[in-house]
Coordinates of C-alpha atoms and ligand atoms in Angstrom, one line a residue:
X248 CA 248.3 126.4 212.0
X249 CA 247.5 125.0 208.5
X250 CA 247.2 127.0 205.3
X251 CA 244.6 126.3 202.6
X252 CA 246.6 123.8 200.6
X253 CA 244.1 124.0 197.8
X254 CA 245.9 127.1 196.6
X255 CA 248.8 124.7 195.6
X256 CA 246.4 123.3 193.0
X257 CA 246.1 126.7 191.2
X258 CA 248.3 128.0 188.3
X259 CA 251.0 130.2 189.7
X260 CA 249.3 133.3 188.6
X261 CA 245.9 134.4 187.3
X262 CA 245.6 134.2 183.5
X263 CA 245.4 137.9 182.9
X264 CA 248.2 138.8 185.3
X265 CA 250.5 136.3 183.5
X266 CA 249.7 137.9 180.2
X267 CA 250.1 141.5 181.5
X268 CA 253.5 140.5 182.9
X269 CA 254.6 139.0 179.6
X270 CA 253.4 142.0 177.6
X271 CA 255.1 144.5 180.1
X272 CA 258.4 142.6 179.8
X273 CA 258.1 142.8 176.0
X274 CA 257.3 146.5 176.1
X275 CA 260.3 147.2 178.3
X276 CA 262.6 145.4 176.0
X277 CA 261.1 146.9 172.8
X278 CA 260.3 150.5 173.7
X279 CA 259.9 151.6 170.1
X280 CA 257.2 149.1 169.2
X281 CA 253.6 150.1 169.4
X282 CA 251.7 147.4 171.1
X283 CA 247.9 146.9 170.5
X284 CA 246.1 145.3 173.4
X285 CA 243.1 143.1 172.5
X286 CA 243.7 140.7 175.3
X287 CA 241.9 141.4 178.6
X288 CA 238.2 142.3 178.1
X289 CA 238.7 145.8 179.5
X290 CA 236.6 148.7 178.0
X291 CA 238.3 151.8 176.6
X292 CA 235.5 154.3 176.0
X293 CA 234.9 156.7 178.9
X294 CA 231.8 156.7 181.1
X295 CA 228.6 158.1 179.6
X296 CA 228.0 161.8 180.3
X297 CA 224.8 161.0 182.1
X298 CA 226.8 158.7 184.5
X299 CA 229.5 161.3 185.1
X300 CA 227.0 164.0 185.8
X301 CA 225.2 161.8 188.3
X302 CA 228.4 160.9 190.0
X303 CA 229.4 164.6 190.3
X304 CA 226.1 165.4 191.8
X305 CA 226.6 162.5 194.3
X306 CA 230.1 163.8 195.2
X307 CA 228.6 167.2 196.0
X308 CA 225.9 165.6 198.2
X309 CA 228.6 163.8 200.1
X310 CA 230.3 167.1 200.9
X311 CA 227.3 168.7 202.5
X312 CA 226.1 167.8 206.0
X313 CA 222.4 167.6 205.1
X314 CA 222.9 165.1 202.2
X315 CA 226.0 163.2 203.5
X316 CA 225.7 159.4 203.7
X317 CA 227.7 157.0 205.7
X318 CA 227.2 153.2 205.5
X319 CA 224.6 152.3 202.9
X320 CA 222.5 149.2 202.8
X321 CA 224.7 146.2 202.1
X322 CA 222.3 144.9 199.4
X323 CA 222.3 148.3 197.6
X324 CA 220.2 151.4 197.6
X325 CA 216.6 151.0 196.6
X326 CA 216.9 153.7 194.0
X327 CA 219.3 151.4 192.0
X328 CA 217.6 148.2 192.8
X329 CA 214.3 149.6 191.6
X330 CA 215.7 150.6 188.2
X331 CA 217.3 147.2 187.8
X332 CA 213.8 145.7 188.7
X333 CA 212.3 147.9 185.9
X334 CA 215.0 146.8 183.5
X335 CA 214.1 143.1 184.0
X336 CA 210.3 144.0 183.9
X337 CA 210.9 145.6 180.4
X338 CA 212.1 142.1 179.3
X339 CA 209.0 140.4 180.9
X340 CA 210.8 139.2 184.0
X341 CA 209.2 140.1 187.3
X342 CA 211.5 140.4 190.2
X343 CA 210.9 141.6 193.7
X344 CA 213.3 144.3 194.9
X345 CA 214.5 141.9 197.6
X346 CA 215.8 139.5 195.0
X347 CA 218.2 142.1 193.6
X348 CA 221.6 142.6 195.4
X349 CA 223.9 145.3 194.2
X350 CA 227.5 144.2 194.1
X351 CA 231.0 145.5 193.2
X352 CA 231.0 143.3 190.0
X353 CA 230.1 139.9 188.6
X354 CA 233.7 138.6 189.2
X355 CA 233.5 139.1 193.0
X356 CA 230.0 137.7 193.4
X357 CA 230.7 134.7 191.2
X358 CA 233.4 133.8 193.7
X359 CA 231.6 135.0 196.9
X360 CA 228.4 133.1 196.2
X361 CA 230.3 129.8 196.9
X362 CA 230.0 130.7 200.6
X363 CA 226.5 129.3 200.4
X364 CA 227.5 125.9 199.2
X365 CA 229.1 122.9 200.9
X366 CA 232.6 121.9 199.9
X367 CA 231.5 118.4 198.9
X368 CA 229.4 119.6 196.0
X369 CA 230.5 118.6 192.5
X370 CA 230.8 121.6 190.2
X371 CA 230.2 121.4 186.4
X372 CA 232.1 124.0 184.4
X373 CA 232.3 124.3 180.7
X374 CA 235.7 123.9 179.1
X375 CA 236.9 126.4 177.9
X376 CA 235.6 129.0 180.4
X377 CA 236.3 132.2 182.3
X378 CA 239.0 131.1 184.7
X379 CA 237.4 132.6 187.8
X380 CA 234.8 129.7 188.0
X381 CA 237.5 127.0 188.1
X382 CA 240.0 129.0 190.3
X383 CA 237.5 129.9 193.0
X384 CA 236.3 126.3 193.3
X385 CA 239.8 125.0 193.3
X386 CA 240.6 127.3 196.2
X387 CA 237.7 125.8 198.1
X388 CA 238.8 122.2 197.2
X389 CA 235.6 121.3 195.3
X390 CA 235.5 118.5 192.8
X391 CA 235.3 120.0 189.3
X392 CA 233.9 118.2 186.2
X393 CA 233.8 119.6 182.8
X394 CA 231.2 120.1 180.0
X395 CA 233.2 119.7 176.8
X396 CA 232.8 122.7 174.5
X397 CA 234.3 122.3 171.1
X398 CA 234.1 123.1 167.4
X399 CA 231.6 120.4 166.8
X400 CA 229.0 121.7 169.3
X401 CA 229.8 125.3 168.4
X402 CA 231.3 125.7 171.9
X403 CA 227.8 125.3 173.4
X404 CA 227.8 122.1 175.4
X405 CA 224.5 120.6 176.4
X406 CA 223.8 118.6 179.6
X407 CA 225.2 115.1 179.7
X408 CA 222.7 113.1 181.7
X409 CA 225.4 110.7 182.8
X410 CA 227.1 113.5 184.7
X411 CA 225.8 114.4 188.1
X412 CA 226.5 117.9 189.1
X413 CA 225.4 120.1 192.1
X414 CA 226.6 123.5 190.9
X415 CA 226.5 124.4 187.2
X416 CA 228.2 127.4 185.6
X417 CA 226.7 128.9 182.5
X418 CA 228.0 132.0 180.8
X419 CA 226.0 133.3 177.8
X420 CA 227.1 135.2 175.8
X421 CA 230.1 133.1 176.7
X422 CA 233.4 134.3 177.8
X423 CA 235.7 133.4 176.1
X424 CA 234.0 131.9 173.0
X425 CA 231.3 134.5 172.4
X426 CA 228.8 131.7 171.7
X427 CA 225.2 132.3 172.9
X428 CA 222.6 129.7 174.0
X429 CA 219.1 129.9 172.5
X430 CA 216.0 129.5 174.6
X431 CA 215.5 125.8 173.9
X432 CA 219.1 125.0 174.9
X433 CA 218.9 127.0 178.1
X434 CA 215.6 125.2 178.9
X435 CA 217.4 121.9 178.6
X436 CA 220.0 123.2 181.2
X437 CA 217.2 124.4 183.5
X438 CA 215.4 121.0 183.2
X439 CA 218.6 119.2 183.9
X440 CA 219.3 121.4 187.0
X441 CA 215.7 120.8 188.3
X442 CA 216.0 117.1 187.8
X443 CA 219.4 116.9 189.6
X444 CA 218.4 119.4 192.3
X445 CA 221.4 121.4 191.1
X446 CA 221.9 125.2 191.2
X447 CA 222.9 127.1 188.0
X448 CA 225.2 130.1 188.4
X449 CA 224.3 132.1 185.3
X450 CA 226.8 134.8 184.3
X451 CA 225.0 137.3 182.2
X452 CA 227.8 139.9 182.2
X453 CA 227.7 140.2 178.4
X454 CA 223.9 140.2 177.9
X455 CA 223.8 143.7 176.5
X456 CA 225.7 142.5 173.4
X457 CA 222.8 140.3 172.3
X458 CA 221.0 142.0 169.4
X459 CA 218.7 139.2 168.4
X460 CA 215.4 139.6 170.3
X461 CA 214.8 135.8 170.1
X462 CA 218.0 135.0 172.2
X463 CA 217.6 135.0 176.0
X464 CA 219.4 137.7 177.9
X465 CA 218.6 136.3 181.3
X466 CA 218.2 132.8 182.6
X467 CA 214.9 133.9 184.2
X468 CA 213.3 134.2 180.8
X469 CA 213.3 130.4 180.9
X470 CA 210.4 128.6 182.7
X471 CA 211.5 127.0 186.0
X472 CA 214.8 128.9 186.3
X473 CA 213.7 130.8 189.4
X474 CA 213.7 127.5 191.2
X475 CA 217.2 126.6 190.3
X476 CA 219.3 129.6 189.2
X477 CA 221.2 132.6 190.4
X478 CA 222.1 135.3 187.9
X479 CA 225.1 137.7 187.9
X480 CA 225.3 140.8 185.9
X481 CA 227.6 143.8 185.7
X482 CA 227.8 147.4 184.6
X483 CA 231.5 146.8 183.5
X484 CA 230.8 145.8 179.9
X485 CA 227.4 147.4 179.7
X486 CA 228.4 150.8 180.7
X487 CA 232.2 151.0 181.1
X488 CA 232.4 150.3 184.8
X489 CA 235.5 148.1 184.8
X490 CA 237.3 150.7 186.9
X491 CA 234.3 151.9 188.8
X492 CA 233.0 148.5 190.0
X493 CA 229.3 147.9 190.1
X494 CA 227.1 144.9 189.2
X495 CA 224.1 143.0 190.6
X496 CA 223.2 139.5 191.6
X497 CA 219.7 138.1 191.4
X498 CA 218.8 135.4 194.0
X499 CA 215.2 134.4 193.4
X500 CA 212.9 133.8 196.4
X501 CA 211.8 130.6 194.9
X502 CA 215.3 129.1 195.1
X503 CA 214.9 126.9 198.1
X504 CA 217.3 124.0 199.0
X505 CA 216.5 121.7 201.9
X506 CA 213.8 124.1 203.0
X507 CA 216.2 127.0 203.1
X508 CA 215.9 130.2 201.0
X509 CA 219.2 130.9 199.3
X510 CA 218.2 134.6 199.1
X511 CA 218.1 134.8 202.8
X512 CA 221.4 133.1 203.2
X513 CA 222.9 135.5 200.6
X514 CA 221.5 138.5 202.5
X515 CA 223.0 137.1 205.7
X516 CA 226.3 136.6 204.0
X517 CA 226.4 140.1 202.4
X518 CA 225.3 141.9 205.6
X519 CA 228.2 140.3 207.4
X520 CA 231.0 140.4 204.8
X521 CA 230.1 143.3 202.5
X522 CA 229.5 147.0 203.2
X523 CA 227.9 147.8 199.9
X524 CA 229.0 149.7 196.8
X525 CA 229.9 153.4 197.3
X526 CA 226.9 155.7 197.0
X527 CA 228.6 157.8 194.3
X528 CA 229.0 154.7 192.1
X529 CA 225.5 153.5 192.7
X530 CA 224.2 156.9 191.6
X531 CA 226.3 156.6 188.4
X532 CA 224.9 153.1 187.8
X533 CA 221.3 154.4 188.3
X534 CA 222.0 157.0 185.5
X535 CA 222.8 154.1 183.1
X536 CA 219.0 153.4 183.1
X537 CA 218.0 157.0 182.4
X538 CA 216.9 157.9 178.9
X539 CA 220.2 159.7 178.1
X540 CA 222.2 157.0 179.8
X541 CA 220.5 154.3 177.7
X542 CA 221.1 156.2 174.5
X543 CA 224.8 156.8 175.3
X544 CA 225.6 153.2 176.4
X545 CA 223.9 151.9 173.2
X546 CA 226.3 154.1 171.2
X547 CA 229.2 152.6 173.1
X548 CA 228.0 149.0 172.6
X549 CA 227.5 149.7 168.9
X550 CA 231.1 151.0 168.7
X551 CA 232.4 147.8 170.2
X552 CA 230.1 145.8 167.9
X553 CA 231.6 147.6 165.0
X554 CA 235.1 146.6 166.2
X555 CA 234.0 143.0 166.4
X556 CA 232.9 143.3 162.8
X557 CA 236.3 144.6 161.8
X558 CA 237.9 141.6 163.4
X559 CA 235.3 139.1 162.0
X560 CA 235.6 140.5 158.4
X561 CA 239.4 140.0 158.5
X562 CA 239.0 136.4 159.7
X563 CA 236.3 135.8 157.0
X564 CA 238.7 137.1 154.4
X565 CA 241.4 134.8 155.6
X566 CA 239.1 131.8 155.9
X567 CA 239.8 131.4 159.6
X568 CA 237.2 129.6 161.7
X569 CA 235.7 131.5 164.7
X570 CA 232.8 131.9 167.0
X571 CA 231.4 135.0 168.7
X572 CA 231.7 138.6 167.6
X573 CA 228.0 139.0 166.8
X574 CA 226.3 138.9 170.1
X575 CA 229.5 139.2 172.1
X576 CA 232.5 141.5 172.4
X577 CA 234.7 138.4 172.1
X578 CA 236.0 136.6 169.0
X579 CA 237.2 133.1 169.5
X580 CA 239.3 132.0 166.5
X581 CA 241.0 128.8 165.6
X582 CA 244.8 129.3 165.5
X583 CA 246.0 129.0 161.9
X584 CA 247.9 125.8 160.9
X585 CA 246.9 124.0 164.1
X586 CA 249.2 126.2 166.2
X587 CA 249.3 126.0 169.9
X588 CA 247.6 129.0 171.5
X589 CA 250.6 130.2 173.6
X590 CA 252.9 129.9 170.5
X591 CA 250.3 131.9 168.6
X592 CA 250.3 134.5 171.4
X593 CA 254.1 134.8 171.2
X594 CA 254.0 135.0 167.4
X595 CA 251.4 137.8 167.4
X596 CA 253.3 139.7 170.1
X597 CA 256.7 139.4 168.5
X598 CA 255.8 139.8 164.9
X599 CA 253.0 142.3 164.9
X600 CA 252.8 143.5 168.5
X601 CA 249.1 142.5 168.9
X602 CA 248.0 141.1 172.2
X603 CA 245.2 138.5 172.5
X604 CA 244.4 135.8 175.0
X605 CA 245.6 132.2 174.4
X606 CA 242.7 129.8 174.5
X607 CA 244.7 127.4 176.7
X608 CA 244.3 129.9 179.5
X609 CA 240.5 129.1 179.5
X610 CA 240.8 125.3 179.6
X611 CA 242.3 122.4 177.7
X612 CA 239.8 122.7 174.8
X613 CA 241.2 126.1 174.1
X614 CA 244.6 124.7 173.4
X615 CA 244.4 125.6 169.7
X616 CA 242.1 128.7 169.9
X617 CA 242.7 132.4 170.6
X618 CA 240.5 135.2 171.9
X619 CA 240.5 138.7 170.6
X620 CA 238.3 141.4 172.2
X621 CA 236.5 144.3 170.5
X622 CA 237.0 146.6 173.5
X623 CA 239.9 148.5 171.9
X624 CA 239.7 151.7 170.0
X625 CA 238.4 151.5 166.5
X626 CA 241.6 153.0 165.1
X627 CA 243.7 150.4 166.9
X628 CA 241.4 147.5 166.1
X629 CA 241.7 148.4 162.4
X630 CA 245.5 148.7 162.7
X631 CA 245.7 145.4 164.5
X632 CA 243.7 143.6 161.8
X633 CA 245.8 145.3 159.0
X634 CA 248.9 143.9 160.7
X635 CA 247.2 140.5 161.1
X636 CA 246.2 140.5 157.4
X637 CA 249.8 141.1 156.3
X638 CA 251.1 138.3 158.6
X639 CA 248.7 135.7 157.1
Ligands
MLT783 C1 238.2 139.0 180.5 O1 239.0 139.5 179.8 O2 237.8 137.8 180.4 C2 237.4 139.9 181.4 O3 238.1 141.0 181.6 C3 237.2 139.2 182.7 C4 236.5 140.0 183.7 O4 235.5 140.7 183.4 O5 236.9 139.9 184.8

């Protein structure tokens, strides 16, 4: 018996688990200190009323013989897939319902999709980036190369024609940097993928934070993308589903490799390994797209946007360089005085009890950067930035 030795190539623990452990230890040693958590991108506002009502109704249905449901379709109920289809159509992207797969979140599917690809593919990942992309490919033993994101390219790396990649990860608005690609930049990535016969895995988990109509919210707004891209999206950040788990993955029918439809492969994979998202949760997700649901989630997103502004205003006042915060819930700042990001993390925790995420956790290019999220409460975000102001 042999274990998967690739796990030996991972960090000992997942970034956000490491941070949670450090913060919990600090809290246990300093019970009188009030800690403000702006680290992990976890939402704090409750679910929208429209969502809660829909879930209550679904619970009642499950308790009555006539409306009880057992196993649902692995790819999601049509009632939810059709509202997702309409959501894309409202942004001029036509999808067939079969191209939409309901999932239990972008994180799971970003990892699961790798079942479709050979181990010998080369993976291109931006540095810095959401650690799940690197970790899941490390687990599978794939070769990983990096697209360098840094201050000089505004943390938006463009294709390097000398690099040959088979699988390309793009996250826009980006986690952790908050930087957003424009149409022309995404078109260059699509052209590069088509030229290299590569597949783009496009993480659109933060699309709802884009407020500029000229910025693309989906890779499928770009010509040619349906032939080379898969898109992942989530209700977590859009509608507060981090604890309720629901998202969707779009695998276009035009995406064909060696004569094989990836959509069909994904359906085959999902029907075997996944039993679908609970009916109650899918009814809640459907309500996100109702008129009331849309109104309520817009209010929540505006609330987080305002928190981002509170953080950005403080950094502007202090003359600290950052990206994000405008079309993203994340603010990616340069650690003052060239500090190392873990040292900066320790300093903020020990001196002002504010928790953020060290940039080094997202890749070597994050070594001197730090991520703050706008998902806290407004009161706590203000308080955190007051403490921050006093420290600098
Ligand atoms: C983060 O903080 O980067 C997010 O919580 C990641 C996630 O959504 O899994």
